[in-house]
Tab-separated table of C-alpha atoms and ligand atoms in Angstrom:
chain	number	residue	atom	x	y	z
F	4	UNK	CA	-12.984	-1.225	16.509
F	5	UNK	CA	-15.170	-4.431	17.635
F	6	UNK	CA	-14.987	-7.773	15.776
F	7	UNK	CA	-19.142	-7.134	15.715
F	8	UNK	CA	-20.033	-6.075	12.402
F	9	UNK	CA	-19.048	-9.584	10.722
F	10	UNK	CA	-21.237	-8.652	8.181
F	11	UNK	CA	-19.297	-6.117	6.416
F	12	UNK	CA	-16.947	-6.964	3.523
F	13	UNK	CA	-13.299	-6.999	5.045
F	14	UNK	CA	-10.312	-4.769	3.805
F	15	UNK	CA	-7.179	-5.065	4.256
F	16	UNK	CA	-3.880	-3.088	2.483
F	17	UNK	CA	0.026	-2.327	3.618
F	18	UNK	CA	2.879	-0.423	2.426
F	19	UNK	CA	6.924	-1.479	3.519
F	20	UNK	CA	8.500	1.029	5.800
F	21	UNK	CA	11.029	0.941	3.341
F	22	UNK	CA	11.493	4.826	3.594
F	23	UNK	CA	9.047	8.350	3.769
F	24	UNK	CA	6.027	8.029	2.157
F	25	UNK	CA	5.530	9.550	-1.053
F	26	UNK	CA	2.738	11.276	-2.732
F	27	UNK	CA	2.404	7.991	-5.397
F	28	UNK	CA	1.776	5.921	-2.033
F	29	UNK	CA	-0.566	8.619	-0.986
F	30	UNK	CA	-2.509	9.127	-3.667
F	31	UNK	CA	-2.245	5.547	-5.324
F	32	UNK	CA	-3.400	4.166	-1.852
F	33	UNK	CA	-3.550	5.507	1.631
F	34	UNK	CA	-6.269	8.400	0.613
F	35	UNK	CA	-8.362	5.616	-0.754
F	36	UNK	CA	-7.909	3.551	2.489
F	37	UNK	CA	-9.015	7.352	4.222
F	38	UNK	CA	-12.104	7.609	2.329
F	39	UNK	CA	-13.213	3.770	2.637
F	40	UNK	CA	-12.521	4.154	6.177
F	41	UNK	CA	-14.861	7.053	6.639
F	42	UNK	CA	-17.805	5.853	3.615
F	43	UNK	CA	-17.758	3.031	7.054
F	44	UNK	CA	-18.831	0.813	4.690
F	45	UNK	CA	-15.937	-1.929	5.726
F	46	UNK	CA	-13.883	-3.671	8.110
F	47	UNK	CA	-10.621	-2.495	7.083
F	48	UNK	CA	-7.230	-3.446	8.731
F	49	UNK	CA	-4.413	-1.838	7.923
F	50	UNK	CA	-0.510	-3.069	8.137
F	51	UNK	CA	2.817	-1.774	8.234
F	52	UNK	CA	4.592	-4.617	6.653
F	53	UNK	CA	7.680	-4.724	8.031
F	54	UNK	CA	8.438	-8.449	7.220
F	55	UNK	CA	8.511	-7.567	3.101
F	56	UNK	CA	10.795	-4.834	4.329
F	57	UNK	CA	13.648	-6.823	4.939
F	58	UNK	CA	13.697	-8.584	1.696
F	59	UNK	CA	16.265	-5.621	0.296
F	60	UNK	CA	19.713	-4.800	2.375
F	61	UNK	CA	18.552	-1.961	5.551
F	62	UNK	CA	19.547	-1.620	8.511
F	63	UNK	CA	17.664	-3.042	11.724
F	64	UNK	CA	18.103	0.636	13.270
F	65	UNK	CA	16.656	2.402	10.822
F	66	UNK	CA	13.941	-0.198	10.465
F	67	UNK	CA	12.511	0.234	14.051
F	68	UNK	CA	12.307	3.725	13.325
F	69	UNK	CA	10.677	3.604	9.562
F	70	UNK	CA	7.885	1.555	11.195
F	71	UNK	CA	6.820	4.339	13.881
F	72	UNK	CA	7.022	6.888	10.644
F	73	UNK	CA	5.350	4.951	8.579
F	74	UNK	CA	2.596	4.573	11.523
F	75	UNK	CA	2.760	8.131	12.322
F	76	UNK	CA	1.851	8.900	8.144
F	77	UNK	CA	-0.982	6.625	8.343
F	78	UNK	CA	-2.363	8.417	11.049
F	79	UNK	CA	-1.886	12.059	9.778
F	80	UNK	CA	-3.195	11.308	6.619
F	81	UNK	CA	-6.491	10.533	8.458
F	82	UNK	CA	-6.707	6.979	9.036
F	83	UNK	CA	-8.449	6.877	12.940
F	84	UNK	CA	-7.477	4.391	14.812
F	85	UNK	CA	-11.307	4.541	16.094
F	86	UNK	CA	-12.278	3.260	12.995
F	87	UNK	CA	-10.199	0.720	11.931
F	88	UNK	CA	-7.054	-1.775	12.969
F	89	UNK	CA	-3.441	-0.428	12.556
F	90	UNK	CA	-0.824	-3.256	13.419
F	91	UNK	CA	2.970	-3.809	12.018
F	92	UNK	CA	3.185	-7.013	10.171
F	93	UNK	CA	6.039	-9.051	12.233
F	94	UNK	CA	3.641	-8.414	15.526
F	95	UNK	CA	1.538	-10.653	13.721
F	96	UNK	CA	3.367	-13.875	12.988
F	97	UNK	CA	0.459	-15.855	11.851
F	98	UNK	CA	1.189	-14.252	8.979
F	99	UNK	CA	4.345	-15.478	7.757
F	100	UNK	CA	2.777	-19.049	9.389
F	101	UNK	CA	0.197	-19.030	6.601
F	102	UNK	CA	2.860	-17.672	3.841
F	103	UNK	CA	4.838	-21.157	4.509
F	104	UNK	CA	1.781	-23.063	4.232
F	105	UNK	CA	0.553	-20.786	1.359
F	106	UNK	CA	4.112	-21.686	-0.537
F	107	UNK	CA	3.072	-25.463	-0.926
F	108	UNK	CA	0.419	-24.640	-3.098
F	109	UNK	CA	1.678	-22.015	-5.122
F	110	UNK	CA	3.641	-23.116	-8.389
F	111	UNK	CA	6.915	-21.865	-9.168
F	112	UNK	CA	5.960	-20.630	-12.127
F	113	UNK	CA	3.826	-17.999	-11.198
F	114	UNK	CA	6.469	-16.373	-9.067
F	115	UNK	CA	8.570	-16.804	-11.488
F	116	UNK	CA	5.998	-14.374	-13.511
F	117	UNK	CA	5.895	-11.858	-11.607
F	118	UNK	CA	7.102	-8.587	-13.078
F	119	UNK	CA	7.863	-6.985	-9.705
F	120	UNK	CA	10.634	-9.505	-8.894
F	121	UNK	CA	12.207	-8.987	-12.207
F	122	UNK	CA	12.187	-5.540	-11.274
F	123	UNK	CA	13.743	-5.893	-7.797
F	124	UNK	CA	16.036	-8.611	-8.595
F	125	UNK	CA	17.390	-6.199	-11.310
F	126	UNK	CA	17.567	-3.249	-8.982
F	127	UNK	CA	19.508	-5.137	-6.167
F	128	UNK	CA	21.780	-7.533	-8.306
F	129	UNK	CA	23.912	-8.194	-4.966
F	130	UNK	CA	20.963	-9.354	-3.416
F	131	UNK	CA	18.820	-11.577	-4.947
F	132	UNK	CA	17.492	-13.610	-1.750
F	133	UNK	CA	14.775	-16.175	-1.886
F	134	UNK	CA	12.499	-14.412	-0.011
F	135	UNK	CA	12.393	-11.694	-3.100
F	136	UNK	CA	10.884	-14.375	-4.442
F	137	UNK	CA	8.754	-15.587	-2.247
F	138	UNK	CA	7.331	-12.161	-1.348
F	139	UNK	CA	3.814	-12.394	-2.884
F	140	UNK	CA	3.278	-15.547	-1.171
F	141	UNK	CA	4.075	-13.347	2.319
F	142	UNK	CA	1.041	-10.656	0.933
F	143	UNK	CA	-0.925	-13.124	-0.310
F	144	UNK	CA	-1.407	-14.457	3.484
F	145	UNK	CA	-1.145	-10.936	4.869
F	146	UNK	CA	-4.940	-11.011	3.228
F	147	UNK	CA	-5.953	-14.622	3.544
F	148	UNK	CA	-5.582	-14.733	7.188
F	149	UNK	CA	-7.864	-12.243	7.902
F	150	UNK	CA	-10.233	-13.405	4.697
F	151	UNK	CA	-10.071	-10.211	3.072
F	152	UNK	CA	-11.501	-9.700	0.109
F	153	UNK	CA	-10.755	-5.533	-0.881
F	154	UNK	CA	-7.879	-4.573	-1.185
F	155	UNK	CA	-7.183	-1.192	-2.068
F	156	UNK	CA	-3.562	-0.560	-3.792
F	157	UNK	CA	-1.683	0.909	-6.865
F	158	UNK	CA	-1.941	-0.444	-10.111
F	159	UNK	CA	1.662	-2.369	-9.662
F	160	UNK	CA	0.071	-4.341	-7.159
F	161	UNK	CA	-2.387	-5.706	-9.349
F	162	UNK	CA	-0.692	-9.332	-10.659
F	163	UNK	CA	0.384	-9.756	-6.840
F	164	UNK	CA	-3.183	-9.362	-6.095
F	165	UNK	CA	-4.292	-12.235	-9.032
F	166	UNK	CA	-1.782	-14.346	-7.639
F	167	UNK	CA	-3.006	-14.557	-4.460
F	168	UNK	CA	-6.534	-15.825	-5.779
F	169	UNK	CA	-4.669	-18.373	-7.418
F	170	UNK	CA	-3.410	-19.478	-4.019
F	171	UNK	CA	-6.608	-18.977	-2.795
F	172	UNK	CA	-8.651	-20.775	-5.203
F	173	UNK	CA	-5.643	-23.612	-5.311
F	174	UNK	CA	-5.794	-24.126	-1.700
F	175	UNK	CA	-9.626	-24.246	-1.302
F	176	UNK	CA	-9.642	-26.831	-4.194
F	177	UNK	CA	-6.678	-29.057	-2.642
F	178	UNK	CA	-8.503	-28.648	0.934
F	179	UNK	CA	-11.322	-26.943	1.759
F	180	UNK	CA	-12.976	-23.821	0.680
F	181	UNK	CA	-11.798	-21.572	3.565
F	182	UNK	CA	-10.714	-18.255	1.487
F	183	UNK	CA	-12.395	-15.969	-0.332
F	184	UNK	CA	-10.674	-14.535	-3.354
F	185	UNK	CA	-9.652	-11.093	-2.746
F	186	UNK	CA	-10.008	-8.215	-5.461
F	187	UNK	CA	-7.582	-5.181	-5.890
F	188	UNK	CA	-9.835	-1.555	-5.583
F	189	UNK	CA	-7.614	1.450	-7.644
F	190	UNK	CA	-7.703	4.946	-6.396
F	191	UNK	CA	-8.447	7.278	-8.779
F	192	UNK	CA	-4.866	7.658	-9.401
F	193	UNK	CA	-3.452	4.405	-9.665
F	194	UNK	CA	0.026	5.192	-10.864
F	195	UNK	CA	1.298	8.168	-10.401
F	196	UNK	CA	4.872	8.815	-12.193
F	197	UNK	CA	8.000	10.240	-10.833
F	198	UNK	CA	9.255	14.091	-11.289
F	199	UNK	CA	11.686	12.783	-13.653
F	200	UNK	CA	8.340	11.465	-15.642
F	201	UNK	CA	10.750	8.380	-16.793
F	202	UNK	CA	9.358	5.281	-14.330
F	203	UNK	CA	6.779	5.415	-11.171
F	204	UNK	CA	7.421	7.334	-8.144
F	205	UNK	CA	8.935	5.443	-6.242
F	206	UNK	CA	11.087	5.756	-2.831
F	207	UNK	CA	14.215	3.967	-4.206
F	208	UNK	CA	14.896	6.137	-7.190
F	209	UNK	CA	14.834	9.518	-5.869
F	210	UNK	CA	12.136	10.281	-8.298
F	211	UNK	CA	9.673	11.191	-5.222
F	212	UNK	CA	7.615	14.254	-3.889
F	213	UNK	CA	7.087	12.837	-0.081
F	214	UNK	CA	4.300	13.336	2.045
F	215	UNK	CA	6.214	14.967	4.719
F	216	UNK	CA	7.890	17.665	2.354
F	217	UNK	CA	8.095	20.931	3.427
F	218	UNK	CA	5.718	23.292	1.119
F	219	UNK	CA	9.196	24.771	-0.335
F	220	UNK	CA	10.456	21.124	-1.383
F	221	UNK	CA	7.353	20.360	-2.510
F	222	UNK	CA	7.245	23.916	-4.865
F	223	UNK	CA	10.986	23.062	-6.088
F	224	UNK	CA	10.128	19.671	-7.173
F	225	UNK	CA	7.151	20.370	-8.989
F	226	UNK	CA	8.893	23.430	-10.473
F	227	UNK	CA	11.640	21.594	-12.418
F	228	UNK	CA	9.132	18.207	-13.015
F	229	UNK	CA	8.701	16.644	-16.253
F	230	UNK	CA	5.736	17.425	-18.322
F	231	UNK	CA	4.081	16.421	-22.008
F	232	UNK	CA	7.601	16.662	-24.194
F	233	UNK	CA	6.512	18.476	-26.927
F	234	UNK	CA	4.805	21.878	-24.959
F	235	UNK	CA	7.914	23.650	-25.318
F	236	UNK	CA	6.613	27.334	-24.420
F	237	UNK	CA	3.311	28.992	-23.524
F	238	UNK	CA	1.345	29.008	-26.716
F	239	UNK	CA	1.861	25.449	-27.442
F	240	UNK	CA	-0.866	23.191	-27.547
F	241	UNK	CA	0.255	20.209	-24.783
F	242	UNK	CA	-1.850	16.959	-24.446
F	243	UNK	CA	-2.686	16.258	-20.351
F	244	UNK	CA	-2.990	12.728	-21.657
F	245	UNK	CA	0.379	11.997	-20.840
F	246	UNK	CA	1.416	14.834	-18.183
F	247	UNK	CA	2.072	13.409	-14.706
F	248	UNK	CA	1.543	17.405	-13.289
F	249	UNK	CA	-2.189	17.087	-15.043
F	250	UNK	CA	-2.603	13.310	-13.473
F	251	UNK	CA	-1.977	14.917	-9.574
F	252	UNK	CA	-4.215	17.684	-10.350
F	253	UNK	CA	-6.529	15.210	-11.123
F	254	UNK	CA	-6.078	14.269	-7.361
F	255	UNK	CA	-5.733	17.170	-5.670
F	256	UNK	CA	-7.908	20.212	-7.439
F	257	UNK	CA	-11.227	20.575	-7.996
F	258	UNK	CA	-13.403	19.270	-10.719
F	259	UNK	CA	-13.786	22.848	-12.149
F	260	UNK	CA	-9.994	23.602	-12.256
F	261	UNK	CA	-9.238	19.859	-13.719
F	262	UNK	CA	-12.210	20.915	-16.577
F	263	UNK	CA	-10.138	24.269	-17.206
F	264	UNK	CA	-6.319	22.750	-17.026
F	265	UNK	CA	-7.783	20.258	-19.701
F	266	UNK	CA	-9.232	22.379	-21.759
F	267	UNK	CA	-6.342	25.524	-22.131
F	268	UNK	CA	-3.753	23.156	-21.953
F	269	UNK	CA	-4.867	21.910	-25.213
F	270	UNK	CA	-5.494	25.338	-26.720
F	271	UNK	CA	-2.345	26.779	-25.253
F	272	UNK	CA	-3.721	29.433	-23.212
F	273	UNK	CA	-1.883	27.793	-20.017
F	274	UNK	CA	1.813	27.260	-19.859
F	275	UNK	CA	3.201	24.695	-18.325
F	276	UNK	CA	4.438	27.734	-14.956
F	277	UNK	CA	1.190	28.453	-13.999
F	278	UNK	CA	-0.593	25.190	-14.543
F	279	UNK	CA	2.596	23.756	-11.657
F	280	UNK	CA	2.125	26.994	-9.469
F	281	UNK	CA	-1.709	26.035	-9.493
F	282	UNK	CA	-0.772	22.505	-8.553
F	283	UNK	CA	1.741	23.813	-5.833
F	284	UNK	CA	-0.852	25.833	-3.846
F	285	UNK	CA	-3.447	22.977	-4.379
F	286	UNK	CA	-1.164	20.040	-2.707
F	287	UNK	CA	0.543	21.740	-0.341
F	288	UNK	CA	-3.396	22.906	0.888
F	289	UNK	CA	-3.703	19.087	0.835
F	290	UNK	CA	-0.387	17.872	2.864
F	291	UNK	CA	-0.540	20.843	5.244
F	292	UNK	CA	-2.751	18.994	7.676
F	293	UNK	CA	-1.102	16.107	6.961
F	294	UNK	CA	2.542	17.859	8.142
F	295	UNK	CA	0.913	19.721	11.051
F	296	UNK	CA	-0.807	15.964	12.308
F	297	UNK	CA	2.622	14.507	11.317
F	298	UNK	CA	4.627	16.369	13.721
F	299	UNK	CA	2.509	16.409	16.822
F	300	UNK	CA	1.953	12.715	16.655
F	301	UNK	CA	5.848	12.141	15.820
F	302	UNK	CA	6.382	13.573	19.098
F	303	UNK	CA	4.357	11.241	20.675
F	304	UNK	CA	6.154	7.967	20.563
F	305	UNK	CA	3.634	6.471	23.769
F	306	UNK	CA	0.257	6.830	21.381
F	307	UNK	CA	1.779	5.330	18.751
F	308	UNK	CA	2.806	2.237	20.017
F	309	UNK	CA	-0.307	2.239	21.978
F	310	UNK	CA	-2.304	2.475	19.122
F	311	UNK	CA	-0.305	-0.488	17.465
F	312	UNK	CA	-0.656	-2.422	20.240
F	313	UNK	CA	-4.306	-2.186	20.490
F	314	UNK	CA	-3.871	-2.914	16.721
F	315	UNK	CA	-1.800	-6.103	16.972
F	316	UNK	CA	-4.385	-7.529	19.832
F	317	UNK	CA	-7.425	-7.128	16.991
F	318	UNK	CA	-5.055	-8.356	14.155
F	319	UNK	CA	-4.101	-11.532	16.681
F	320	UNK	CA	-7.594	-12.436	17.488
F	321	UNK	CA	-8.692	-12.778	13.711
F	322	UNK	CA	-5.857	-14.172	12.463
F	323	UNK	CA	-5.442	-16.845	15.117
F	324	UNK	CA	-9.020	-17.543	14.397
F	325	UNK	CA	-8.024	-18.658	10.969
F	326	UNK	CA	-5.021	-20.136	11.697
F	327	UNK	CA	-6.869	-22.342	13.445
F	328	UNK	CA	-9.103	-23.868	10.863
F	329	UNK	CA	-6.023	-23.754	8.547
F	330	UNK	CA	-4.196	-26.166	10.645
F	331	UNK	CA	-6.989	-28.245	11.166
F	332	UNK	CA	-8.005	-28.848	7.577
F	333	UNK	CA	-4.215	-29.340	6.709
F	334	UNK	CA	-4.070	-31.817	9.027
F	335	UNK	CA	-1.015	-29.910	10.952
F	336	UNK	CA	-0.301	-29.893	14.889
F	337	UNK	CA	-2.283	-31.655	17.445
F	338	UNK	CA	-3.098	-28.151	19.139
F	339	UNK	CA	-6.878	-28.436	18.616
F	340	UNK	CA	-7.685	-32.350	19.095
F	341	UNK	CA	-10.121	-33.074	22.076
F	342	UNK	CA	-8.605	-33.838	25.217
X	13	AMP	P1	5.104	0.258	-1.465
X	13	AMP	O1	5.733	1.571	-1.223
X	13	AMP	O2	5.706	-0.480	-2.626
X	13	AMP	O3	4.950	-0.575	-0.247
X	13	AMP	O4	3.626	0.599	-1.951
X	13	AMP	C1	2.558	0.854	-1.066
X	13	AMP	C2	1.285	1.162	-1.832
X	13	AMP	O5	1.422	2.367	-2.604
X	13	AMP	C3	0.877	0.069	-2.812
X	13	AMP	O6	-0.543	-0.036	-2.793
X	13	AMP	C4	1.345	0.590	-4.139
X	13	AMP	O7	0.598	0.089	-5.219
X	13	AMP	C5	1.124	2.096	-3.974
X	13	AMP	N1	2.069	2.868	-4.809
X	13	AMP	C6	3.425	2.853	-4.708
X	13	AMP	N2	3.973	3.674	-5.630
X	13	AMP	C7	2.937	4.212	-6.342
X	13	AMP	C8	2.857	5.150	-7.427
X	13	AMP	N3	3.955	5.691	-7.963
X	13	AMP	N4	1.631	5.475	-7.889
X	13	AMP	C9	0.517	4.942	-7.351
X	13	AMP	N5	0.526	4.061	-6.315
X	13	AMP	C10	1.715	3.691	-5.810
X	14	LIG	N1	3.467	-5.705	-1.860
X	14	LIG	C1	2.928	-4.421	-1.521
X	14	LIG	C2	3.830	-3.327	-2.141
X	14	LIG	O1	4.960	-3.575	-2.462
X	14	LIG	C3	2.838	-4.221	-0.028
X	14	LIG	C4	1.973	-5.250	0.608
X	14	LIG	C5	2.378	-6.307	1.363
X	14	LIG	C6	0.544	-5.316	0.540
X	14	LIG	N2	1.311	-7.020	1.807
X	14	LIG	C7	0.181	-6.453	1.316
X	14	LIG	C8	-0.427	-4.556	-0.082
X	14	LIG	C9	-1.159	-6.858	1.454
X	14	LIG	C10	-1.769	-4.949	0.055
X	14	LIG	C11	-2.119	-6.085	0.823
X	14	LIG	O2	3.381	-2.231	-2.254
C-alpha cells in the first residue's frame, strides 16, 4: 500500500494475541475491517497488539507464536496485505513512546473509570499491574500516532475509544492541535454473547466458538448453546430479541432467512433444533474459507513475517512522521534542531 492517497480518512483497529480468535472478534470486528478494506474507501492499518498482551500473566513462548496466529487469522479472514498495512504492535515502538507522553495528559480519573479495568483487575486478582491501568493510554496512541480517526471495534471498546479523544482533545488544547479525534465504527454485530449466553464471548472464559473450529466443534457448540429462556419446546412462542443464536444469524444468513427465523420464532413454528442446524450449515459455509486460507498460510511461516515486515516499514514511516512533530511541540529531545 503507498502513503499516496493522503486524502482518504485513516483507519486503524487491533486485537491482543491473547489466544484463537473467536467468532465475537470476527464478527464484532475483523469482517468489518474486511469489508472497509475492500469498499477502498480508507487507509486502514491494522495491528496485532502484542504490547496490551502482556498486561495479564502468558508466557513469552506462547506469545511469539499467538502473534503469527493471530496474523495468519487476519489474513484468512480476507484482509490483503495489498490493500492495507498489517504490523505487530511492539515492532512499532513509537507507539508505546507516544503512550508515555499521552499519560501526562490524561487524568487519573478517567482510567480510573474505565469499566474494562474493573473487569480485568477482577478477573486476575494476583495481578493487578499498572500497566492494566494504563492500557487505554497504550490504544489511545496506537491511533494517535498514525492520526486515525475510524476505528472499527466491538461495542466494549467504545469508552476506550471516548477516552482517547479526551487525550486527544486535552493534548491539542495544552499544545497544539496535532490529533484528530478518532470515532469508534460498530459492525453490525457489536456484541456478540458467549454459548453459555451469561457474559460476552470472550477468549478467557471458555464461553467461545473460534474461528479456526473444525465444522464438528463448531455444530457441538451451537448444539448445546443458550437460547431465549422461556422457549422451552417447539410450539413455544420465543422472542429473537434476546437470543444470541438469532443475533449470529443476523451475521451470517441471508436477509430472507433472518425475515423467516424472526417471524416463526415468534409464532412457534421453528424450534429452537432447526433454527441452530440452520445456523450450523450457514457459519461453517462462512469459516470454511477462512479454515482452508488458515492452514495453507499457517504453513507458511516466510510470508507471514514477510508480510509483517513490509507492514512494520509502512507503520514506521507514519508513525515516526508524527513522532516527530510530537517531540517538537513538547519541547522534548534536541533530535530535530538545525545544525
Ligand atoms: P480483544 O480480543 O479484546 O483484543 O478484542 C478485539 C476486537 O474484537 C475488539 O474490537 C473487540 O471489541 C471485539 N470483540 C471482542 N469480543 C467481542 C464480542 N464478544 N462481540 C463483539 N465484538 C467483540
Ligand atoms: N483494547 C482493544 C481490545 O481489548 C485492543 C486494541 C488495542 C485496539 N489498541 C487498539 C483496538 C487500537 C482498536 C484500536 O480489544
Amino acid at each position: 500500500m503507498s502513503d499516496q492517497p493522503k486524502q482518504k480518512p485513516r483507519i486503524l483497529s487491533g486485537m491482543q494475541p491473547t489466544g484463537g480468535l473467536h467468532i465475537g472478534n470476527y464478527l464484532g470486528a475483523l469482517k468489518n475491517w474486511v469489508n472497509l478494506v475492500n469498499a477502498g474507501e480508507h487507509e486502514a492499518l491494522f495491528c496485532i497488539v502484542d504490547a496490551h498482551a502482556i498486561t495479564i500473566d502468558y508466557d513469552p513462548q506462547q506469545l511469539k507464536q499467538r502473534i503469527l496466529d493471530a496474523a495468519v487469522s487476519y489474513i484468512a479472514a480476507g484482509l490483503d496485505p495489498e490493500k492495507c498495512t498489517i504490523f505487530v504492535q511492539s515492532d512499532v515502538p513509537q507507539h508505546t513512546e507516544l503512550a508515555w507522553y499521552l499519560s501526562a495528559v490524561t487524568p487519573m480519573g478517567d482510567l480510573n473509570r474505565m469499566t474494562q479495568f474493573k473487569e480485568k483487575s477482577d478477573e486476575h486478582k494476583e495481578n493487578v499491574n499498572a500497566g492494566l491501568f494504563t492500557y487505554p493510554i497504550l490504544m489511545a496512541a496506537d491511533i494517535l500516532v498514525y492520526r486515525a480517526t475510524v476505528v472499527p471495534v466491538g461495542d466494549d471498546q467504545v469508552q476506550h475509544l471516548e477516552l482517547t479523544r479526551e487525550i486527544a482533545r486535552r493534548f491539542n488544547h495544552r499544545f497544539k492541535a496535532l490529533f484528530p479525534e478518532p470515532k469508534p465504527l460498530l459492525s453490525a454485530a457489536p456484541r456478540i454473547m458467549g454459548v453459555d449466553g451469561k457474559t460476552k464471548m470472550s477468549k478467557s472464559r471458555g464461553n467461545s466458538i473460534d474461528l479456526l473450529d473444525t465444522p464438528k466443534a463448531v455444530e457441538k457448540k451451537i448444539k448445546s448453546a443458550f437460547t431465549d429462556p422461556n422457549k422451552l419446546r417447539q410450539g413455544d412462542a420465543g422472542n429473537p430479541d434476546i437470543c444470541n443464536i438469532f443475533t449470529i444469524h443476523k451475521s451470517v444468513s441471508s436477509p430472507a432467512e433472518v425475515e423467516q427465523i424472526d417471524r416463526d420464532c415468534r409464532s412457534g413454528a421453528l424450534g429452537c433444533g432447526t433454527c441452530k442446524a440452520l445456523l450450523c450449515t450457514n457459519l461453517n459455509r462462512e469459516l470454511d474459507p477462512i479454515r482452508e486460507r488458515a492452514a495453507a498460510l499457517g504453513a507458511d511461516r516466510k510470508r507471514v513475517l514477510e508480510i509483517l515486515d513490509n507492514g512494520r516499514e509502512q507503520a514506521t514511516r507514519l508513525a515516526e512522521r508524527t513522532m516527530r512533530d510530537v517531540r517538537k511541540t513538547m519541547g522534548l529531545g534536541t533530535g530535530h534542531y538545525k545544525k
